[in-house]
Tab-separated table of C-alpha atoms and ligand atoms in Angstrom:
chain	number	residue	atom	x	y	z
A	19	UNK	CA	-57.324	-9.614	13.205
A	20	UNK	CA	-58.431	-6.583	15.939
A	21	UNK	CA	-56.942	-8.591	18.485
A	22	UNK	CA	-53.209	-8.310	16.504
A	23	UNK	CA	-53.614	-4.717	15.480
A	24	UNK	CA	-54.272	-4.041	18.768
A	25	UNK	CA	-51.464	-5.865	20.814
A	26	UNK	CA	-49.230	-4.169	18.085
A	27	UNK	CA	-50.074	-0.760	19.330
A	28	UNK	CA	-47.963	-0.917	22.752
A	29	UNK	CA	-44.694	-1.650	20.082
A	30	UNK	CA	-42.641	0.222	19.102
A	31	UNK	CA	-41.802	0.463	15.115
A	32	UNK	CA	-39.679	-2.341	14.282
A	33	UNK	CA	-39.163	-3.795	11.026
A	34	UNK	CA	-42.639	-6.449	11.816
A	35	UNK	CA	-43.225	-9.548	9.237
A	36	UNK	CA	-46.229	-11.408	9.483
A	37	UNK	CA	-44.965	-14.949	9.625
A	38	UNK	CA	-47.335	-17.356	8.998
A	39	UNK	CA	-46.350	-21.096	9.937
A	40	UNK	CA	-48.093	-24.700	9.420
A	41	UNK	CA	-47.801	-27.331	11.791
A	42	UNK	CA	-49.081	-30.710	11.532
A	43	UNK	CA	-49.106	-33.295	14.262
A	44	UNK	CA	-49.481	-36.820	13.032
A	45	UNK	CA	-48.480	-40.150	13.408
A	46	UNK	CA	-45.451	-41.430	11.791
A	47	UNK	CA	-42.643	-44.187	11.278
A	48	UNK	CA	-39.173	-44.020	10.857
A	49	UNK	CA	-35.797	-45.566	11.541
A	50	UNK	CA	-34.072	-43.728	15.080
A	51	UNK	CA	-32.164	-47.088	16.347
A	52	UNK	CA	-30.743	-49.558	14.454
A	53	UNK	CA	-32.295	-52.565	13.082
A	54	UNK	CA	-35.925	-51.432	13.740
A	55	UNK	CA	-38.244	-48.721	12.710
A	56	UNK	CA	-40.450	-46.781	15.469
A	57	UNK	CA	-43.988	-45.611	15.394
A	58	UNK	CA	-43.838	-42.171	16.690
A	59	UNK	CA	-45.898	-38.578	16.502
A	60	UNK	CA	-43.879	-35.791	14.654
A	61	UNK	CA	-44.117	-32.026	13.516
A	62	UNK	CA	-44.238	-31.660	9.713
A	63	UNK	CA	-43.204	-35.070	9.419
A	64	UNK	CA	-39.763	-34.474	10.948
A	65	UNK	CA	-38.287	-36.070	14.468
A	66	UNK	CA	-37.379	-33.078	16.114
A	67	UNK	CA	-40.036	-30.997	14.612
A	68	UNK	CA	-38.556	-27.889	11.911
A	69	UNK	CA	-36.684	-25.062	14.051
A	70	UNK	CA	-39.143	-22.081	14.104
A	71	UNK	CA	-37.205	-18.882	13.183
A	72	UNK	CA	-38.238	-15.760	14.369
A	73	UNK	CA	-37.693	-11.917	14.764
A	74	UNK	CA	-38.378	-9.932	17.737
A	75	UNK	CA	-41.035	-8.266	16.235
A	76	UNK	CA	-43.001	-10.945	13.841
A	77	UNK	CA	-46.768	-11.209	14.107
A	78	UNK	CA	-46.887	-14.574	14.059
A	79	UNK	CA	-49.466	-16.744	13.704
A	80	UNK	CA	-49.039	-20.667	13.593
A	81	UNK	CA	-51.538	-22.211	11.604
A	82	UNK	CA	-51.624	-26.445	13.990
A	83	UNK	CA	-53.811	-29.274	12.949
A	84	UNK	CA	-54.003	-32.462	14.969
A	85	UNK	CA	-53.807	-35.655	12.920
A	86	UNK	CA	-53.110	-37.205	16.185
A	87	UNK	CA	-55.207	-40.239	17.671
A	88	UNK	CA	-55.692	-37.877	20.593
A	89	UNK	CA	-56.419	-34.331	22.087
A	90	UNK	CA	-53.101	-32.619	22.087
A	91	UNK	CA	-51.775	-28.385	22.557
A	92	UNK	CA	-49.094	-26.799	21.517
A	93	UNK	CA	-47.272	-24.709	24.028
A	94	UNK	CA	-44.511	-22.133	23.263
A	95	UNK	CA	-42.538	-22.723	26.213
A	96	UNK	CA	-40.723	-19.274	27.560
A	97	UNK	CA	-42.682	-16.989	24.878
A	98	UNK	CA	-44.518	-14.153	26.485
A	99	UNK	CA	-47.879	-14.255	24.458
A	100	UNK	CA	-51.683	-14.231	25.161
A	101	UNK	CA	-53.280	-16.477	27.299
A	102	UNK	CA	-55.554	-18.219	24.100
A	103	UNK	CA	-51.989	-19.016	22.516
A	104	UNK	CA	-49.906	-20.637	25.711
A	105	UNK	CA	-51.448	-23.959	24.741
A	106	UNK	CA	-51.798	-24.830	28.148
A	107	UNK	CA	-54.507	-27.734	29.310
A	108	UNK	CA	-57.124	-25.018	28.743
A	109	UNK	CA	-57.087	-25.050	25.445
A	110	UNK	CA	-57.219	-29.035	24.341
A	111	UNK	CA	-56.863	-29.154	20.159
A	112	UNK	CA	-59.051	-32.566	19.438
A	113	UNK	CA	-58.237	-35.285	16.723
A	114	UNK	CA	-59.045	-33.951	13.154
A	115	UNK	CA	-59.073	-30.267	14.395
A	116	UNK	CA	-57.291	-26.965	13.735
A	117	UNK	CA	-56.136	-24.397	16.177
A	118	UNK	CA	-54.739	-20.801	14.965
A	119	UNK	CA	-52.154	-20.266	17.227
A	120	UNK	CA	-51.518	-16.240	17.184
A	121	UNK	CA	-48.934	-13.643	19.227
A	122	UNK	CA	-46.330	-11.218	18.676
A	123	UNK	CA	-42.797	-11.273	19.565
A	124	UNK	CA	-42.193	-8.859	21.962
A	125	UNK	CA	-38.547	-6.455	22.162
A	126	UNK	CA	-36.259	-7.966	24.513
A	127	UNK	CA	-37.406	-11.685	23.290
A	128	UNK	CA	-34.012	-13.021	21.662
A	129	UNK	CA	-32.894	-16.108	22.797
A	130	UNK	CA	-33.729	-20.236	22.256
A	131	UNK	CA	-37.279	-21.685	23.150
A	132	UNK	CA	-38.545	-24.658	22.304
A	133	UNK	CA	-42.562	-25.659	21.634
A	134	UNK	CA	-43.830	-28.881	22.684
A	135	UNK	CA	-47.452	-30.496	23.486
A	136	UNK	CA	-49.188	-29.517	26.857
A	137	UNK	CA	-52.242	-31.524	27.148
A	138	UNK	CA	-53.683	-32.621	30.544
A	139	UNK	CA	-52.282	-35.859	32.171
A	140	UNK	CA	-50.750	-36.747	28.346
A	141	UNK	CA	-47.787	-34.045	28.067
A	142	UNK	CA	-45.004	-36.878	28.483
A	143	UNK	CA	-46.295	-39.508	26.403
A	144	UNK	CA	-46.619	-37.155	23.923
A	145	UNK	CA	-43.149	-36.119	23.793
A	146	UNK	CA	-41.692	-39.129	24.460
A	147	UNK	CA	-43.554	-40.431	20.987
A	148	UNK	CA	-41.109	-37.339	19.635
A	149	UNK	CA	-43.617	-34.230	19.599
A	150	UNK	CA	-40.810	-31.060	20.137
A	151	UNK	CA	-38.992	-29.224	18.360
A	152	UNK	CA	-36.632	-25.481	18.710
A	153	UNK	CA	-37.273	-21.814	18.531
A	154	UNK	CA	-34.863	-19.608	17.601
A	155	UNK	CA	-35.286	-15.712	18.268
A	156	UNK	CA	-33.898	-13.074	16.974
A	157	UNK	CA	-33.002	-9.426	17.574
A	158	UNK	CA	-31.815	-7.001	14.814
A	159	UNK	CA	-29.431	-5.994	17.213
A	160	UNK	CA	-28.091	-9.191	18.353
A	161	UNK	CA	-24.164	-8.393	19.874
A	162	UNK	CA	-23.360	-12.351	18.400
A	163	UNK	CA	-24.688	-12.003	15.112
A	164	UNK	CA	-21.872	-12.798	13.070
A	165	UNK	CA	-21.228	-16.277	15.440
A	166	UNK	CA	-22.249	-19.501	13.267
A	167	UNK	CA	-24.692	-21.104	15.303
A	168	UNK	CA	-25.386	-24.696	15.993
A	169	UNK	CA	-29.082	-25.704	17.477
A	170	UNK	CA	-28.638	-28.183	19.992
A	171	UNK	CA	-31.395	-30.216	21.177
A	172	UNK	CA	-30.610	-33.005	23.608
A	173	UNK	CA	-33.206	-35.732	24.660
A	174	UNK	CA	-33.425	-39.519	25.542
A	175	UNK	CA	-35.628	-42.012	25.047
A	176	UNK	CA	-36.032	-46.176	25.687
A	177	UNK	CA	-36.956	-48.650	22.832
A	178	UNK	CA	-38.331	-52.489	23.511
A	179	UNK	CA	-36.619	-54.838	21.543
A	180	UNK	CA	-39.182	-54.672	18.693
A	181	UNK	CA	-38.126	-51.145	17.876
A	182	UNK	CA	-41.212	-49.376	19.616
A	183	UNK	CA	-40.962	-47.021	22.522
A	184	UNK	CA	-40.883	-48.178	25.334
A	185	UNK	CA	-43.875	-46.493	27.316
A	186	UNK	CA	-44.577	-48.841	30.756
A	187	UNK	CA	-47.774	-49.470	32.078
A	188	UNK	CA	-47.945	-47.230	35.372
A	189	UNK	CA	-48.528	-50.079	38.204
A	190	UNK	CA	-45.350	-52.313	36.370
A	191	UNK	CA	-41.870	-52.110	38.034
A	192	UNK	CA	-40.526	-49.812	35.523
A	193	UNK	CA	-43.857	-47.752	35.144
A	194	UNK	CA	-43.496	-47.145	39.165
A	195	UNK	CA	-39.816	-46.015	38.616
A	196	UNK	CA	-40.514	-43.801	35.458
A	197	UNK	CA	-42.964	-42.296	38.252
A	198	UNK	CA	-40.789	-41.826	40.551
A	199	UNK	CA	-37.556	-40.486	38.642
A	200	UNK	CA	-39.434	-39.416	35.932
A	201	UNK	CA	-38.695	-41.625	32.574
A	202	UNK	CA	-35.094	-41.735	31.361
A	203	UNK	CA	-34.063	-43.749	28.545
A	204	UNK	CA	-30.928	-45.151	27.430
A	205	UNK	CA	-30.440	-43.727	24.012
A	206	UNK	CA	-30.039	-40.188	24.011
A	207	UNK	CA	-30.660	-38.135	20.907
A	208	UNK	CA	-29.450	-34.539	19.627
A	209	UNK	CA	-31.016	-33.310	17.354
A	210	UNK	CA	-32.467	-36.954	16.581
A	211	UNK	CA	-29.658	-38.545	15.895
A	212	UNK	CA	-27.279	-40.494	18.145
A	213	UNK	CA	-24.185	-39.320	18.668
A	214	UNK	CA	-23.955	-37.308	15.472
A	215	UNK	CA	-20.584	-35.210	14.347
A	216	UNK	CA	-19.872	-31.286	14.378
A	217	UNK	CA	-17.496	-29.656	12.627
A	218	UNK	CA	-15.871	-26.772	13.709
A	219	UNK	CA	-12.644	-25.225	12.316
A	220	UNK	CA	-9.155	-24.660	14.581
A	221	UNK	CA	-9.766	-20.952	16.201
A	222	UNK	CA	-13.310	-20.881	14.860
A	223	UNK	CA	-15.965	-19.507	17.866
A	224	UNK	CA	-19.448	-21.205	17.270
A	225	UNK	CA	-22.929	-20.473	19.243
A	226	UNK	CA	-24.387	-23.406	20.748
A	227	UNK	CA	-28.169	-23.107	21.379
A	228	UNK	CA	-28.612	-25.992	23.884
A	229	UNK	CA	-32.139	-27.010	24.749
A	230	UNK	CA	-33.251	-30.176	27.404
A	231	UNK	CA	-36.057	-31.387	25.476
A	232	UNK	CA	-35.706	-34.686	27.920
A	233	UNK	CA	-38.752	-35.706	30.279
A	234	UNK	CA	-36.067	-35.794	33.339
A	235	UNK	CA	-32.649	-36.652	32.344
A	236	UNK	CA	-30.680	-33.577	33.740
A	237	UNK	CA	-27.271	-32.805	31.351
A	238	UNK	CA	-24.008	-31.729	33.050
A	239	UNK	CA	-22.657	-30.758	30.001
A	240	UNK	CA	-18.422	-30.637	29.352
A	241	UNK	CA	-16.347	-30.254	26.631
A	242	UNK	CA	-13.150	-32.250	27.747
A	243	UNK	CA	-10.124	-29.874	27.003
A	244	UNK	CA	-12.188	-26.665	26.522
A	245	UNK	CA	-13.688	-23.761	28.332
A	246	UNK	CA	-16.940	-22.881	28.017
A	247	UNK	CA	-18.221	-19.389	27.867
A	248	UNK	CA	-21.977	-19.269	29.109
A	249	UNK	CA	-23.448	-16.142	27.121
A	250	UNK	CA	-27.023	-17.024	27.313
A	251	UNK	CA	-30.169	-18.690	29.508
A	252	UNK	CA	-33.690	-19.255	28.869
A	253	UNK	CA	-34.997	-16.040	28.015
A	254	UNK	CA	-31.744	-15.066	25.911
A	255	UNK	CA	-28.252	-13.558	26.425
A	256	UNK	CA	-26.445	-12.274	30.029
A	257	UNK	CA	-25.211	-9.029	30.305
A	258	UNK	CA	-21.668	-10.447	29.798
A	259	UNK	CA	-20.311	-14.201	29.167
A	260	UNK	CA	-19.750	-16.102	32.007
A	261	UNK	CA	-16.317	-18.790	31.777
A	262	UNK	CA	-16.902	-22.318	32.846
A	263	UNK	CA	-15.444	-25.502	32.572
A	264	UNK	CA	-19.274	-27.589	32.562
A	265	UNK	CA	-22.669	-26.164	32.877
A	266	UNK	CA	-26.087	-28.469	34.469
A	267	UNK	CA	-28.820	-27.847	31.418
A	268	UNK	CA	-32.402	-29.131	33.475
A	269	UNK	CA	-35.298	-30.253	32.283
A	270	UNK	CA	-36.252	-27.606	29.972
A	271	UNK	CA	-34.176	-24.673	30.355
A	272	UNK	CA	-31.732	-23.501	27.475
A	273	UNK	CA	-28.136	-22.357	27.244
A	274	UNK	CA	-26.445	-20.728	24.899
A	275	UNK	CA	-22.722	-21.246	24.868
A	276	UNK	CA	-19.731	-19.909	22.791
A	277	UNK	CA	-17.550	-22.797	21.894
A	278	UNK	CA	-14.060	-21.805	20.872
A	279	UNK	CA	-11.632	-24.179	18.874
A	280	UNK	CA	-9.248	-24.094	20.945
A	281	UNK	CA	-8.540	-27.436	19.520
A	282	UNK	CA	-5.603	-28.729	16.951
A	283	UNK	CA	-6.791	-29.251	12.919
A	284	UNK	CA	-7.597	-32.307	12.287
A	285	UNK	CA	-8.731	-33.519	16.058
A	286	UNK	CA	-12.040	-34.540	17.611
A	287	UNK	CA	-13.694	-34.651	21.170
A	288	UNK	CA	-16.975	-35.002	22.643
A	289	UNK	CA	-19.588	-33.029	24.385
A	290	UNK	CA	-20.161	-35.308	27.364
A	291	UNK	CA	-22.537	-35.218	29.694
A	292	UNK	CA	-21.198	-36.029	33.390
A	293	UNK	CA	-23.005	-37.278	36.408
A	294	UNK	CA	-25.352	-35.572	38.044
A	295	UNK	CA	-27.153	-36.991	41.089
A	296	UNK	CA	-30.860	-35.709	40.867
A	297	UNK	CA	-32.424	-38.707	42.096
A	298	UNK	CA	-34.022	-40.535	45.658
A	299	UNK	CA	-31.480	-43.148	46.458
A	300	UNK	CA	-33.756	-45.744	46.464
A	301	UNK	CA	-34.506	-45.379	42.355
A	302	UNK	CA	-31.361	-44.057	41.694
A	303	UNK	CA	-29.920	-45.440	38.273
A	304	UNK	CA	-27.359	-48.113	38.726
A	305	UNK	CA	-25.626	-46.326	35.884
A	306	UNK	CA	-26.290	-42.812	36.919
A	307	UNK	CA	-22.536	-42.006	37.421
A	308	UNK	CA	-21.591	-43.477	34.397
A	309	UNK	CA	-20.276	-39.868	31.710
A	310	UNK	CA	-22.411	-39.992	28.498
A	311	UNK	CA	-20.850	-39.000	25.217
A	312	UNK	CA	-23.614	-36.934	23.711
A	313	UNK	CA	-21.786	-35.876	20.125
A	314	UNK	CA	-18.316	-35.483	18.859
A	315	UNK	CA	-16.807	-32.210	18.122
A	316	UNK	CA	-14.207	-33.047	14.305
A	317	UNK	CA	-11.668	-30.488	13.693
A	318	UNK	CA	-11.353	-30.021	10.432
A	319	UNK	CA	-7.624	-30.514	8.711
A	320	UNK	CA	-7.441	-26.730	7.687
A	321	UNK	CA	-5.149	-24.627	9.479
A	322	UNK	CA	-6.073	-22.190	12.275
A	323	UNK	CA	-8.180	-19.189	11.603
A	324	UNK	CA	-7.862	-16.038	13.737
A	325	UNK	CA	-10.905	-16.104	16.440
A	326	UNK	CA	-13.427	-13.512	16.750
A	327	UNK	CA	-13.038	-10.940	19.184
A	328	UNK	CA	-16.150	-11.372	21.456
A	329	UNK	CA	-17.908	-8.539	23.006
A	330	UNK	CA	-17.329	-8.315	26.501
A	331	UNK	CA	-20.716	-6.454	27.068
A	332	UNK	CA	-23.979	-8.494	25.441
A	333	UNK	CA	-26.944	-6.427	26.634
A	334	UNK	CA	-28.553	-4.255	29.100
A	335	UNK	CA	-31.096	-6.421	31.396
A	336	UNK	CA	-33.559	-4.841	33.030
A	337	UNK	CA	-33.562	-5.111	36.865
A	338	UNK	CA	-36.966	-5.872	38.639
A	339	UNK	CA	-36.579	-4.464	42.048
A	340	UNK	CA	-37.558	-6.517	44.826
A	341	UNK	CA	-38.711	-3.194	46.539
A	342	UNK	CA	-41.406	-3.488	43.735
A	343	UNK	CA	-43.009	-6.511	45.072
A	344	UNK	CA	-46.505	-7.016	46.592
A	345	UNK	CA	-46.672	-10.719	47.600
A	346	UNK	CA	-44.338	-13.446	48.187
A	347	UNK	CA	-45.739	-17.141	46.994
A	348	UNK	CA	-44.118	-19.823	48.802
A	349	UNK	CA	-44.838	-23.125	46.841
A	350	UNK	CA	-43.686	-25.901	48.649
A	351	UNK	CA	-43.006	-29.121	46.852
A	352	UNK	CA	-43.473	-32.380	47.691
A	353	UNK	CA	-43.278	-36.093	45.762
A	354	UNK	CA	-45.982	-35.089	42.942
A	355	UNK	CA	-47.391	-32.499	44.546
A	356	UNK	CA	-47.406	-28.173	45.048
A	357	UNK	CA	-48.534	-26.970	48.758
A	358	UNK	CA	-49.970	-30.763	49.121
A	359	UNK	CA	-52.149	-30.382	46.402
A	360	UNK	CA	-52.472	-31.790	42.648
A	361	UNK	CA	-53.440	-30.181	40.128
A	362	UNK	CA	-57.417	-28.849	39.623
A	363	UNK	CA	-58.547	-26.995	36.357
A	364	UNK	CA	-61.151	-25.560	38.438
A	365	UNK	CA	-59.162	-24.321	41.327
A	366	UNK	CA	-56.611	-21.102	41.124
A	367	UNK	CA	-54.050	-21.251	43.047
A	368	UNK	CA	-52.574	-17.737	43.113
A	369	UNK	CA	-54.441	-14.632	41.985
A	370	UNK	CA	-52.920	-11.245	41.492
A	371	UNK	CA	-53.057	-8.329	39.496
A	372	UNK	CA	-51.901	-7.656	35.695
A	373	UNK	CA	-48.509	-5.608	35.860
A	374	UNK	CA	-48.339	-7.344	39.556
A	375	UNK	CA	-44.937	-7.696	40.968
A	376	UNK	CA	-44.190	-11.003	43.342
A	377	UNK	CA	-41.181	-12.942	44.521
A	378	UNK	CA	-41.878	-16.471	44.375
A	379	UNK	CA	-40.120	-19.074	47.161
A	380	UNK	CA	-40.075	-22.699	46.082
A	381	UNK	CA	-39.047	-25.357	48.752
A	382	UNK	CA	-37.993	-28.385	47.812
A	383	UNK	CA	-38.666	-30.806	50.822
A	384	UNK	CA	-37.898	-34.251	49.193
A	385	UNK	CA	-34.508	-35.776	48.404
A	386	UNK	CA	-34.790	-35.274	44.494
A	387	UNK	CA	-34.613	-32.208	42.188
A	388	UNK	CA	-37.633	-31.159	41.078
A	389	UNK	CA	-37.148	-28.227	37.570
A	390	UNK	CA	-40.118	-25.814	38.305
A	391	UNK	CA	-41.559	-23.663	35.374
A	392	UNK	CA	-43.600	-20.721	35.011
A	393	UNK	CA	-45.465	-19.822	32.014
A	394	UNK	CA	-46.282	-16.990	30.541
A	395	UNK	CA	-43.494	-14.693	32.345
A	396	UNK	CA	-40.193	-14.582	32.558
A	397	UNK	CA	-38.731	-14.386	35.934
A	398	UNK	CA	-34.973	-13.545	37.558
A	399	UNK	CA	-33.932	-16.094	40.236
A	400	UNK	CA	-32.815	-14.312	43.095
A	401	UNK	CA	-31.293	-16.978	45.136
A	402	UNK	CA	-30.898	-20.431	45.830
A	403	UNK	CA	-30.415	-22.331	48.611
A	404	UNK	CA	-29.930	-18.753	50.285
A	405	UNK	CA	-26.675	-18.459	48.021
A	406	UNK	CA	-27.316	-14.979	45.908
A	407	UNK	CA	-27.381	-15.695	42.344
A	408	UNK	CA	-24.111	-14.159	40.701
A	409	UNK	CA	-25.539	-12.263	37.606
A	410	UNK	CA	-28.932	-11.694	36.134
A	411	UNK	CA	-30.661	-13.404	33.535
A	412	UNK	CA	-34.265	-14.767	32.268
A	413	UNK	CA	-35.571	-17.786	33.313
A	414	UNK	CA	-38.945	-19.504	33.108
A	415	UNK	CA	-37.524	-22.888	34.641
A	416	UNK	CA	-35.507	-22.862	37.336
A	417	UNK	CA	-34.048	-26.209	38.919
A	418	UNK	CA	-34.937	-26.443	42.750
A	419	UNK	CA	-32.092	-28.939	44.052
A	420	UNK	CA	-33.240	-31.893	46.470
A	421	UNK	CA	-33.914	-29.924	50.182
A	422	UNK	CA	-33.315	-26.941	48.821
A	423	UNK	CA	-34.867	-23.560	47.820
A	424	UNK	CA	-34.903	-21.025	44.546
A	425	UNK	CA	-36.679	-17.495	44.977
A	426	UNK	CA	-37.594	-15.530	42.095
A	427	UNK	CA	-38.815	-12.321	41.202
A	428	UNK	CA	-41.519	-11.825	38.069
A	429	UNK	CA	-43.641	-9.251	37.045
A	430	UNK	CA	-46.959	-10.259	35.262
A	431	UNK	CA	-46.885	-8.610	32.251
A	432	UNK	CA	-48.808	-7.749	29.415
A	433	UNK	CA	-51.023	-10.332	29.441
A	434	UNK	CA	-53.682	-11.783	31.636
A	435	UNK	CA	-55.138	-15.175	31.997
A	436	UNK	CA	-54.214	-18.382	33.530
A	437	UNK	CA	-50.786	-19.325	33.913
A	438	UNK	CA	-49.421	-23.291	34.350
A	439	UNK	CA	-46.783	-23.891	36.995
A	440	UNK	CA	-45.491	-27.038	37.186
A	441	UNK	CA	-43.050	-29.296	37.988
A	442	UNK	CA	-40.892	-29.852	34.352
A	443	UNK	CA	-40.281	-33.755	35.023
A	444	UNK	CA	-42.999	-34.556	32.766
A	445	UNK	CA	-44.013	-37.758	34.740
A	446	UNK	CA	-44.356	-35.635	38.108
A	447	UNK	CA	-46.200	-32.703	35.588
A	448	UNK	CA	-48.664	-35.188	34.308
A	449	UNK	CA	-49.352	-36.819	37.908
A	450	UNK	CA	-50.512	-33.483	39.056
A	451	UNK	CA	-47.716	-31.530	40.356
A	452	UNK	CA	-48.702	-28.532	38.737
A	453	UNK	CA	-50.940	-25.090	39.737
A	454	UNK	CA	-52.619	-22.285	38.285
A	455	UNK	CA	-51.952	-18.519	38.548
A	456	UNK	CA	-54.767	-16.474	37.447
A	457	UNK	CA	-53.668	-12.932	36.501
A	458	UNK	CA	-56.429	-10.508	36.606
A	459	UNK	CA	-57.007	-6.799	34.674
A	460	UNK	CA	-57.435	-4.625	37.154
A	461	UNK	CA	-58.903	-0.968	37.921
A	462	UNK	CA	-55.676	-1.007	40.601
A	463	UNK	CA	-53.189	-1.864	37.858
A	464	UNK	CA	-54.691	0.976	35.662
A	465	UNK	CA	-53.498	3.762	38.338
A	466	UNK	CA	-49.641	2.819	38.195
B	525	LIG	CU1	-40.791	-32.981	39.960
């Protein structure tokens, strides 16, 4: 309780809720494919787990048990919050126990997370069984409010032909090309269900809150006959929307797109997902170039309704300088590895001070992409591949293409502690191809 009174002190007076949430791993079995029912691991009993809704603001504090077989975390991927609540590998939640996990949202927060399990050397297996689910946040002062909104959350997943998930032993054939690739599966899901049906209305705008809840498929996402306007990343909305005809959603990250109906009543279409070559040749898919339908898009019959005029200007971001910054990390990445190391629990890998400022430079020197996240902070990507990115946003993952490069700039705030980095391909994450970064309080800091 001294620990949330105090964090509150550095916030300014919003309208603040306590919100206080209960979330139950446990084992569980229900239909997902045809003709066969699945043992699988679910939040509150639901495949994905509930959407979490929350206000910039909330003191929140989530209230897990683990009626898993297993150890298992929960981590709020892309929340800045304390170090004890990440849910990182540091903080393992053991069968038959309870973990309170507590933080606050902070200002400038709004935008779609997600919260999945992060325990050492399990984190795919885990998620593959179905453990994730979406995180909506909210401002009071959100430019889109009066949008409808549509969650999105995309993932994929194999089945033997007895209905159960198909999870390879490492050293078989497949096991050493889920390794490899990372594991893809053949049915893909949104929001659980294959290929399920939104509505929209003729001239209706919706929000589309797109999360990659997949352990490595990468979505090149298209709406055949319709523009998309990219309003949103990550850590919430650009500055202004962004036109495009497709958009690549990796491992992890979140969009949020404005869908207009620019569609006839009574037609349909579907959100497809196009090819996109992240792989080594030698385990690329054979059906890799093959377009996925991921869900159709129904018109309803009703006439044409008059679209919303959308704002041209969404919100102010903040710039952090690159004149600011006191060290440059180069992580260089290899086939399951970060500056030819795995992962140690008892190593750090970068240290630097609370309220720190650092560009980070990720090379990419094998022939796949590999999605690298930060937790903790979110970060603007400066470049990649040397190309200047166009606008600014917030990221905490951002894809590093196959011999290529991504710098970013973050500033550790708020909060120190030990930080994950990692590799999102959850097969390379749990092989090792993660660090840490240990952010110290400092007497230094406290002069600034
Ligand atoms: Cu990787």
């Amino acid at each position: 309780m001294v620990a949330a009174v105090a964090s509150l002190w550095a916030l300014p007076a919003l309208a603040q809720r306590q919100v206080e949430i209960t979330l139950t791993a446990a084992p569980t079995r229900m239909a997902l494919i045809p003709g066969a029912t699945t043992e699988i691991f679910t939040y509150n009993g639901q495949f994905p787990g509930p959407t979490l809704e929350l206000r910039e603001g909330d003191r929140v504090t989530v209230h897990f048990r683990n009626e898993l077989p297993e150890p298992t975390t929960v981590h709020w991927h892309g929340l800045h919050l304390p170090f004890k609540a990440d849910g990182s590998p540091f903080h393992p939640v053991g069968p038959g126990e309870t973990y309170d996990y507590v933080f606050t949202i902070r200002p400038g927060t709004a935008g779609t997370y997600w919260y999945h399990p992060h325990p050492h050397h399990r984190t795919g297996y885990q998620i593959a069984k179905g453990l994730y689910g979406a995180i909506v946040v909210r401002a009071a002062d959100d430019p889109l409010k009066s949008i409808p909104e549509q969650v999105i959350v995309i993932s994929d997943n194999r089945f033997t032909a007895d209905g159960a998930i198909d999870l390879p032993a490492s050293l078989s054939p497949q096991g050493t090309i889920d390794q490899e690739n990372g594991r893809e599966g053949d049915v893909i899901f949104v929001n659980g269900k294959v290929m399920p049906t939104l509505t929209i209305r003729a001239g209706e705008v919706q929000r589309w809150r797109v999360i990659n809840a997949s352990a490595a498929r990468v979505y090149r996402l298209s709406l055949p006959g319709h523009k998309l306007l990219h309003v949103g990343n990550d850590g919430g909305l650009f500055e202004r929307p962004v036109e495009l005809d497709e958009i690549v959603v990796a491992n992890a990250e979140r969009v949020e797109l404005l869908v207009r109906g620019t569609g006839a009543p009574g037609s349909t279409t579907a959100l497809q997902s196009l090819p996109y070559d992240r792989y080594i040749p030698q385990t690329r898919p054979p059906t890799w170039n093959a377009p996925r339908d991921l869900l159709t898009l129904q018109y309803s019959p009703e006439p044409a309704v008059a679209s919303v005029r959308i704002p041209t200007k969404l919100r102010t971001i903040p710039v952090l300088d690159t004149a600011q910054s006191t060290a440059t990390r180069v992580m260089v990445l290899t086939q399951g590895m970060i500056n030819g190391r795995m992962m140690d629990a008892a190593r750090v890998d970068v240290s630097a001070p609370l309220d720190a400022t650092e560009i980070w430079e990720v090379e990419n020197l094998v022939g796949m992409d590999h999605p690298f996240h930060l937790h903790g902070f979110q970060f603007q990507v400066l470049d990649r591949n040397g190309v200047r990115e166009p606008f600014r946003s917030w990221k905490d993952v951002v894809n590093v293409p196959k011999h290529g490069s991504a710098r970013f700039i973050v500033r550790y705030a708020s909060y120190s502690g030990k930080w994950m980095f990692h590799c999102h391909i959850l097969d390379h994450e749990d092989h090792g191809m993660m660090g840490i970064l240990e952010v110290k309080p400092s007497q230094l800091t406290k002069r600034n």
